């Protein structure tokens, strides 16, 4: 319960394409943060908040000027 934080790992040439599926199974909000210190955002944002029951699938992608986390799918329990 309560507010939780999760930080995605740094994306590099050797691991871009890696995918993670994150689901909030608790009662508080989970704040997912892009690779800290490397400005590898999540669809252009530093964080993504998941409320209870929400889930997101993200993939590390290579851009012309570095890397970013792309949201491939998002499930909102309370649309």
mmCIF file of N, CA, C and O in Angstrom:
data_model
loop_
_atom_site.group_PDB
_atom_site.id
_atom_site.type_symbol
_atom_site.label_atom_id
_atom_site.label_comp_id
_atom_site.label_asym_id
_atom_site.label_seq_id
_atom_site.Cartn_x
_atom_site.Cartn_y
_atom_site.Cartn_z
ATOM 1 N N UNK A 1 0.837 -1.186 0.000
ATOM 2 C CA UNK A 1 0.000 0.000 0.000
ATOM 3 C C UNK A 1 0.880 1.247 0.000
ATOM 4 O O UNK A 1 2.067 1.175 0.251
ATOM 5 N N UNK A 2 0.287 2.378 -0.274
ATOM 6 C CA UNK A 2 1.046 3.617 -0.319
ATOM 7 C C UNK A 2 1.669 3.839 -1.675
ATOM 8 O O UNK A 2 1.556 3.032 -2.577
ATOM 9 N N UNK A 3 2.355 4.949 -1.796
ATOM 10 C CA UNK A 3 2.994 5.353 -3.047
ATOM 11 C C UNK A 3 4.301 4.579 -3.242
ATOM 12 O O UNK A 3 5.114 4.511 -2.341
ATOM 13 N N UNK A 4 4.486 4.005 -4.424
ATOM 14 C CA UNK A 4 5.694 3.241 -4.741
ATOM 15 C C UNK A 4 6.385 3.862 -5.955
ATOM 16 O O UNK A 4 5.733 4.488 -6.788
ATOM 17 N N UNK A 5 7.696 3.670 -6.059
ATOM 18 C CA UNK A 5 8.470 4.187 -7.179
ATOM 19 C C UNK A 5 9.215 3.037 -7.852
ATOM 20 O O UNK A 5 9.697 2.130 -7.177
ATOM 21 N N UNK A 6 9.307 3.088 -9.174
ATOM 22 C CA UNK A 6 10.100 2.122 -9.942
ATOM 23 C C UNK A 6 10.847 2.900 -11.017
ATOM 24 O O UNK A 6 10.266 3.759 -11.686
ATOM 25 N N UNK A 7 12.143 2.630 -11.175
ATOM 26 C CA UNK A 7 12.970 3.316 -12.165
ATOM 27 C C UNK A 7 13.424 2.323 -13.229
ATOM 28 O O UNK A 7 13.954 1.261 -12.895
ATOM 29 N N UNK A 8 13.209 2.681 -14.479
ATOM 30 C CA UNK A 8 13.641 1.826 -15.585
ATOM 31 C C UNK A 8 15.158 1.906 -15.738
ATOM 32 O O UNK A 8 15.758 2.941 -15.465
ATOM 33 N N UNK A 9 15.784 0.820 -16.198
ATOM 34 C CA UNK A 9 17.238 0.838 -16.369
ATOM 35 C C UNK A 9 17.668 1.684 -17.570
ATOM 36 O O UNK A 9 16.845 2.019 -18.434
ATOM 37 N N UNK A 10 18.949 2.004 -17.617
ATOM 38 C CA UNK A 10 19.496 2.764 -18.739
ATOM 39 C C UNK A 10 19.418 1.924 -20.017
ATOM 40 O O UNK A 10 19.723 0.734 -20.016
ATOM 41 N N UNK A 11 19.017 2.563 -21.103
ATOM 42 C CA UNK A 11 18.985 1.908 -22.414
ATOM 43 C C UNK A 11 20.335 2.147 -23.087
ATOM 44 O O UNK A 11 20.840 3.269 -23.102
ATOM 45 N N UNK A 12 20.909 1.103 -23.665
ATOM 46 C CA UNK A 12 22.187 1.190 -24.374
ATOM 47 C C UNK A 12 22.063 0.487 -25.716
ATOM 48 O O UNK A 12 21.034 -0.123 -26.018
ATOM 49 N N UNK A 13 23.114 0.535 -26.513
ATOM 50 C CA UNK A 13 23.105 -0.179 -27.798
ATOM 51 C C UNK A 13 22.946 -1.681 -27.607
ATOM 52 O O UNK A 13 22.383 -2.361 -28.464
ATOM 53 N N UNK A 14 23.428 -2.208 -26.487
ATOM 54 C CA UNK A 14 23.361 -3.651 -26.277
ATOM 55 C C UNK A 14 22.015 -4.138 -25.736
ATOM 56 O O UNK A 14 21.727 -5.330 -25.807
ATOM 57 N N UNK A 15 21.175 -3.242 -25.216
ATOM 58 C CA UNK A 15 19.888 -3.708 -24.684
ATOM 59 C C UNK A 15 18.670 -2.985 -25.249
ATOM 60 O O UNK A 15 17.560 -3.221 -24.782
ATOM 61 N N UNK A 16 18.845 -2.077 -26.243
ATOM 62 C CA UNK A 16 17.646 -1.418 -26.771
ATOM 63 C C UNK A 16 16.763 -2.489 -27.423
ATOM 64 O O UNK A 16 17.251 -3.485 -27.924
ATOM 65 N N UNK A 17 15.483 -2.290 -27.309
ATOM 66 C CA UNK A 17 14.519 -3.300 -27.741
ATOM 67 C C UNK A 17 13.972 -4.108 -26.574
ATOM 68 O O UNK A 17 12.980 -4.811 -26.711
ATOM 69 N N UNK A 18 14.608 -3.976 -25.403
ATOM 70 C CA UNK A 18 14.132 -4.689 -24.217
ATOM 71 C C UNK A 18 12.739 -4.165 -23.848
ATOM 72 O O UNK A 18 12.448 -2.990 -24.034
ATOM 73 N N UNK A 19 11.881 -5.074 -23.383
ATOM 74 C CA UNK A 19 10.517 -4.702 -23.029
ATOM 75 C C UNK A 19 10.230 -5.084 -21.580
ATOM 76 O O UNK A 19 10.712 -6.106 -21.094
ATOM 77 N N UNK A 20 9.432 -4.237 -20.920
ATOM 78 C CA UNK A 20 8.987 -4.505 -19.552
ATOM 79 C C UNK A 20 7.486 -4.297 -19.478
ATOM 80 O O UNK A 20 6.946 -3.384 -20.092
ATOM 81 N N UNK A 21 6.828 -5.170 -18.720
ATOM 82 C CA UNK A 21 5.405 -5.036 -18.456
ATOM 83 C C UNK A 21 5.261 -4.739 -16.974
ATOM 84 O O UNK A 21 5.696 -5.539 -16.141
ATOM 85 N N UNK A 22 4.697 -3.589 -16.639
ATOM 86 C CA UNK A 22 4.565 -3.156 -15.256
ATOM 87 C C UNK A 22 3.085 -3.037 -14.928
ATOM 88 O O UNK A 22 2.338 -2.388 -15.659
ATOM 89 N N UNK A 23 2.675 -3.676 -13.831
ATOM 90 C CA UNK A 23 1.282 -3.601 -13.391
ATOM 91 C C UNK A 23 1.251 -3.221 -11.924
ATOM 92 O O UNK A 23 2.026 -3.746 -11.117
ATOM 93 N N UNK A 24 0.366 -2.309 -11.576
ATOM 94 C CA UNK A 24 0.179 -1.909 -10.190
ATOM 95 C C UNK A 24 -0.822 -2.863 -9.540
ATOM 96 O O UNK A 24 -2.010 -2.811 -9.817
ATOM 97 N N UNK A 25 -0.323 -3.742 -8.684
ATOM 98 C CA UNK A 25 -1.195 -4.690 -7.986
ATOM 99 C C UNK A 25 -1.458 -4.261 -6.546
ATOM 100 O O UNK A 25 -2.122 -4.961 -5.804
ATOM 101 N N UNK A 26 -0.928 -3.095 -6.169
ATOM 102 C CA UNK A 26 -1.118 -2.576 -4.821
ATOM 103 C C UNK A 26 -2.312 -1.647 -4.746
ATOM 104 O O UNK A 26 -3.110 -1.537 -5.679
ATOM 105 N N UNK A 27 -2.414 -0.938 -3.627
ATOM 106 C CA UNK A 27 -3.547 -0.043 -3.427
ATOM 107 C C UNK A 27 -3.196 1.421 -3.651
ATOM 108 O O UNK A 27 -4.078 2.252 -3.774
ATOM 109 N N UNK A 28 -1.902 1.747 -3.719
ATOM 110 C CA UNK A 28 -1.485 3.130 -3.939
ATOM 111 C C UNK A 28 -1.085 3.355 -5.389
ATOM 112 O O UNK A 28 -1.343 2.532 -6.263
ATOM 113 N N UNK A 29 -0.436 4.471 -5.657
ATOM 114 C CA UNK A 29 0.030 4.808 -7.004
ATOM 115 C C UNK A 29 1.476 4.351 -7.157
ATOM 116 O O UNK A 29 2.287 4.500 -6.248
ATOM 117 N N UNK A 30 1.787 3.783 -8.318
ATOM 118 C CA UNK A 30 3.166 3.443 -8.670
ATOM 119 C C UNK A 30 3.637 4.476 -9.686
ATOM 120 O O UNK A 30 2.997 4.655 -10.728
ATOM 121 N N UNK A 31 4.740 5.158 -9.379
ATOM 122 C CA UNK A 31 5.312 6.123 -10.313
ATOM 123 C C UNK A 31 6.498 5.472 -10.990
ATOM 124 O O UNK A 31 7.486 5.131 -10.346
ATOM 125 N N UNK A 32 6.383 5.284 -12.289
ATOM 126 C CA UNK A 32 7.437 4.700 -13.107
ATOM 127 C C UNK A 32 8.262 5.847 -13.675
ATOM 128 O O UNK A 32 7.721 6.792 -14.256
ATOM 129 N N UNK A 33 9.587 5.785 -13.493
ATOM 130 C CA UNK A 33 10.480 6.854 -13.926
ATOM 131 C C UNK A 33 11.392 6.347 -15.032
ATOM 132 O O UNK A 33 11.901 5.226 -14.954
ATOM 133 N N UNK A 34 11.599 7.190 -16.039
ATOM 134 C CA UNK A 34 12.549 6.860 -17.095
ATOM 135 C C UNK A 34 13.953 6.763 -16.523
ATOM 136 O O UNK A 34 14.200 7.158 -15.381
ATOM 137 N N UNK A 35 14.870 6.226 -17.281
ATOM 138 C CA UNK A 35 16.250 5.994 -16.834
ATOM 139 C C UNK A 35 16.829 7.243 -16.181
ATOM 140 O O UNK A 35 17.109 8.231 -16.843
ATOM 141 N N UNK A 36 16.992 7.200 -14.896
ATOM 142 C CA UNK A 36 17.423 8.350 -14.106
ATOM 143 C C UNK A 36 18.839 8.791 -14.471
ATOM 144 O O UNK A 36 19.743 7.973 -14.584
ATOM 145 N N UNK A 37 18.996 10.093 -14.683
ATOM 146 C CA UNK A 37 20.312 10.648 -14.990
ATOM 147 C C UNK A 37 20.709 10.571 -16.448
ATOM 148 O O UNK A 37 21.744 11.094 -16.847
ATOM 149 N N UNK A 38 19.909 9.937 -17.289
ATOM 150 C CA UNK A 38 20.252 9.773 -18.701
ATOM 151 C C UNK A 38 19.241 10.435 -19.628
ATOM 152 O O UNK A 38 19.353 10.338 -20.837
ATOM 153 N N UNK A 39 18.221 11.089 -19.060
ATOM 154 C CA UNK A 39 17.169 11.741 -19.841
ATOM 155 C C UNK A 39 16.545 10.791 -20.859
ATOM 156 O O UNK A 39 16.315 11.148 -22.005
ATOM 157 N N UNK A 40 16.297 9.563 -20.439
ATOM 158 C CA UNK A 40 15.607 8.582 -21.267
ATOM 159 C C UNK A 40 14.158 8.532 -20.784
ATOM 160 O O UNK A 40 13.803 7.775 -19.894
ATOM 161 N N UNK A 41 13.357 9.401 -21.375
ATOM 162 C CA UNK A 41 11.987 9.609 -20.923
ATOM 163 C C UNK A 41 11.048 8.504 -21.389
ATOM 164 O O UNK A 41 11.412 7.657 -22.203
ATOM 165 N N UNK A 42 9.819 8.539 -20.871
ATOM 166 C CA UNK A 42 8.763 7.607 -21.234
ATOM 167 C C UNK A 42 7.791 8.375 -22.128
ATOM 168 O O UNK A 42 7.047 9.213 -21.639
ATOM 169 N N UNK A 43 7.829 8.104 -23.415
ATOM 170 C CA UNK A 43 7.009 8.864 -24.381
ATOM 171 C C UNK A 43 7.125 10.371 -24.165
ATOM 172 O O UNK A 43 6.146 11.104 -24.179
ATOM 173 N N UNK A 44 8.355 10.843 -23.929
ATOM 174 C CA UNK A 44 8.601 12.270 -23.780
ATOM 175 C C UNK A 44 8.385 12.813 -22.381
ATOM 176 O O UNK A 44 8.635 13.986 -22.129
ATOM 177 N N UNK A 45 7.924 11.994 -21.437
ATOM 178 C CA UNK A 45 7.669 12.427 -20.065
ATOM 179 C C UNK A 45 8.653 11.738 -19.122
ATOM 180 O O UNK A 45 9.034 10.594 -19.342
ATOM 181 N N UNK A 46 9.028 12.405 -18.040
ATOM 182 C CA UNK A 46 9.962 11.818 -17.074
ATOM 183 C C UNK A 46 9.330 10.670 -16.300
ATOM 184 O O UNK A 46 10.004 9.712 -15.945
ATOM 185 N N UNK A 47 8.015 10.757 -16.032
ATOM 186 C CA UNK A 47 7.349 9.721 -15.244
ATOM 187 C C UNK A 47 6.032 9.287 -15.879
ATOM 188 O O UNK A 47 5.463 9.986 -16.718
ATOM 189 N N UNK A 48 5.577 8.120 -15.417
ATOM 190 C CA UNK A 48 4.271 7.586 -15.794
ATOM 191 C C UNK A 48 3.639 7.056 -14.518
ATOM 192 O O UNK A 48 4.244 6.218 -13.836
ATOM 193 N N UNK A 49 2.458 7.548 -14.162
ATOM 194 C CA UNK A 49 1.781 7.121 -12.936
ATOM 195 C C UNK A 49 0.785 6.016 -13.248
ATOM 196 O O UNK A 49 -0.022 6.135 -14.175
ATOM 197 N N UNK A 50 0.858 4.940 -12.466
ATOM 198 C CA UNK A 50 -0.071 3.821 -12.604
ATOM 199 C C UNK A 50 -0.908 3.726 -11.335
ATOM 200 O O UNK A 50 -0.379 3.521 -10.253
ATOM 201 N N UNK A 51 -2.211 3.899 -11.491
ATOM 202 C CA UNK A 51 -3.113 3.747 -10.353
ATOM 203 C C UNK A 51 -3.406 2.264 -10.145
ATOM 204 O O UNK A 51 -3.049 1.429 -10.974
ATOM 205 N N UNK A 52 -4.081 1.930 -9.057
ATOM 206 C CA UNK A 52 -4.374 0.537 -8.743
ATOM 207 C C UNK A 52 -5.038 -0.163 -9.930
ATOM 208 O O UNK A 52 -6.012 0.318 -10.497
ATOM 209 N N UNK A 53 -4.465 -1.289 -10.354
ATOM 210 C CA UNK A 53 -5.003 -2.084 -11.456
ATOM 211 C C UNK A 53 -4.513 -1.675 -12.835
ATOM 212 O O UNK A 53 -4.702 -2.403 -13.797
ATOM 213 N N UNK A 54 -3.880 -0.511 -12.965
ATOM 214 C CA UNK A 54 -3.363 -0.060 -14.258
ATOM 215 C C UNK A 54 -2.091 -0.825 -14.616
ATOM 216 O O UNK A 54 -1.378 -1.317 -13.737
ATOM 217 N N UNK A 55 -1.814 -0.906 -15.913
ATOM 218 C CA UNK A 55 -0.611 -1.597 -16.377
ATOM 219 C C UNK A 55 -0.088 -0.932 -17.642
ATOM 220 O O UNK A 55 -0.843 -0.328 -18.399
ATOM 221 N N UNK A 56 1.225 -1.049 -17.863
ATOM 222 C CA UNK A 56 1.847 -0.487 -19.062
ATOM 223 C C UNK A 56 2.947 -1.426 -19.541
ATOM 224 O O UNK A 56 3.648 -2.038 -18.733
ATOM 225 N N UNK A 57 3.085 -1.522 -20.856
ATOM 226 C CA UNK A 57 4.190 -2.261 -21.471
ATOM 227 C C UNK A 57 5.067 -1.229 -22.164
ATOM 228 O O UNK A 57 4.585 -0.447 -22.985
ATOM 229 N N UNK A 58 6.356 -1.196 -21.812
ATOM 230 C CA UNK A 58 7.281 -0.217 -22.380
ATOM 231 C C UNK A 58 8.444 -0.931 -23.061
ATOM 232 O O UNK A 58 8.788 -2.064 -22.717
ATOM 233 N N UNK A 59 9.032 -0.250 -24.045
ATOM 234 C CA UNK A 59 10.174 -0.802 -24.769
ATOM 235 C C UNK A 59 11.224 0.283 -24.938
ATOM 236 O O UNK A 59 10.903 1.429 -25.255
ATOM 237 N N UNK A 60 12.488 -0.080 -24.732
ATOM 238 C CA UNK A 60 13.593 0.842 -24.947
ATOM 239 C C UNK A 60 13.874 0.950 -26.439
ATOM 240 O O UNK A 60 14.121 -0.052 -27.101
ATOM 241 N N UNK A 61 13.811 2.164 -26.971
ATOM 242 C CA UNK A 61 14.003 2.378 -28.409
ATOM 243 C C UNK A 61 15.156 3.341 -28.668
ATOM 244 O O UNK A 61 15.440 4.223 -27.861
ATOM 245 N N UNK A 62 15.797 3.156 -29.803
ATOM 246 C CA UNK A 62 16.905 4.005 -30.230
ATOM 247 C C UNK A 62 16.358 5.152 -31.068
ATOM 248 O O UNK A 62 15.583 4.936 -31.997
ATOM 249 N N UNK A 63 16.758 6.367 -30.723
ATOM 250 C CA UNK A 63 16.372 7.563 -31.471
ATOM 251 C C UNK A 63 17.611 8.133 -32.148
ATOM 252 O O UNK A 63 18.732 7.723 -31.859
ATOM 253 N N UNK A 64 17.428 9.112 -33.001
ATOM 254 C CA UNK A 64 18.579 9.722 -33.670
ATOM 255 C C UNK A 64 19.497 10.438 -32.674
ATOM 256 O O UNK A 64 20.691 10.557 -32.899
ATOM 257 N N UNK A 65 18.929 10.887 -31.554
ATOM 258 C CA UNK A 65 19.728 11.619 -30.565
ATOM 259 C C UNK A 65 19.778 10.886 -29.227
ATOM 260 O O UNK A 65 19.792 11.515 -28.169
ATOM 261 N N UNK A 66 19.769 9.569 -29.230
ATOM 262 C CA UNK A 66 19.836 8.817 -27.974
ATOM 263 C C UNK A 66 18.788 7.732 -27.898
ATOM 264 O O UNK A 66 18.471 7.078 -28.891
ATOM 265 N N UNK A 67 18.226 7.568 -26.711
ATOM 266 C CA UNK A 67 17.264 6.502 -26.455
ATOM 267 C C UNK A 67 16.070 7.042 -25.684
ATOM 268 O O UNK A 67 16.152 8.075 -25.036
ATOM 269 N N UNK A 68 14.945 6.299 -25.753
ATOM 270 C CA UNK A 68 13.735 6.663 -25.025
ATOM 271 C C UNK A 68 12.942 5.397 -24.744
ATOM 272 O O UNK A 68 13.104 4.384 -25.418
ATOM 273 N N UNK A 69 12.085 5.470 -23.735
ATOM 274 C CA UNK A 69 11.146 4.404 -23.446
ATOM 275 C C UNK A 69 9.836 4.711 -24.155
ATOM 276 O O UNK A 69 9.270 5.784 -23.974
ATOM 277 N N UNK A 70 9.357 3.775 -24.971
ATOM 278 C CA UNK A 70 8.096 3.941 -25.688
ATOM 279 C C UNK A 70 7.028 3.082 -25.022
ATOM 280 O O UNK A 70 7.274 1.916 -24.699
ATOM 281 N N UNK A 71 5.844 3.660 -24.803
ATOM 282 C CA UNK A 71 4.725 2.895 -24.251
ATOM 283 C C UNK A 71 4.081 2.140 -25.409
ATOM 284 O O UNK A 71 3.554 2.737 -26.344
ATOM 285 N N UNK A 72 4.155 0.811 -25.355
ATOM 286 C CA UNK A 72 3.563 -0.026 -26.400
ATOM 287 C C UNK A 72 2.088 -0.288 -26.145
ATOM 288 O O UNK A 72 1.299 -0.390 -27.081
ATOM 289 N N UNK A 73 1.731 -0.422 -24.877
ATOM 290 C CA UNK A 73 0.321 -0.604 -24.521
ATOM 291 C C UNK A 73 0.098 -0.068 -23.117
ATOM 292 O O UNK A 73 1.023 -0.008 -22.305
ATOM 293 N N UNK A 74 -1.139 0.325 -22.859
ATOM 294 C CA UNK A 74 -1.497 0.874 -21.556
ATOM 295 C C UNK A 74 -2.897 0.395 -21.217
ATOM 296 O O UNK A 74 -3.817 0.510 -22.032
ATOM 297 N N UNK A 75 -3.057 -0.165 -20.026
ATOM 298 C CA UNK A 75 -4.359 -0.607 -19.558
ATOM 299 C C UNK A 75 -4.791 0.289 -18.405
ATOM 300 O O UNK A 75 -4.074 0.394 -17.401
ATOM 301 N N UNK A 76 -5.919 0.929 -18.552
ATOM 302 C CA UNK A 76 -6.480 1.791 -17.520
ATOM 303 C C UNK A 76 -7.686 1.060 -16.921
ATOM 304 O O UNK A 76 -8.692 0.865 -17.590
ATOM 305 N N UNK A 77 -7.557 0.636 -15.669
ATOM 306 C CA UNK A 77 -8.616 -0.116 -15.017
ATOM 307 C C UNK A 77 -9.909 0.690 -14.932
ATOM 308 O O UNK A 77 -11.005 0.135 -14.974
ATOM 309 N N UNK A 78 -9.783 1.999 -14.791
ATOM 310 C CA UNK A 78 -10.956 2.874 -14.666
ATOM 311 C C UNK A 78 -10.964 3.896 -15.796
ATOM 312 O O UNK A 78 -10.692 5.061 -15.577
ATOM 313 N N UNK A 79 -11.317 3.463 -17.016
ATOM 314 C CA UNK A 79 -11.262 4.395 -18.163
ATOM 315 C C UNK A 79 -12.228 5.555 -18.060
ATOM 316 O O UNK A 79 -13.176 5.569 -17.391
#
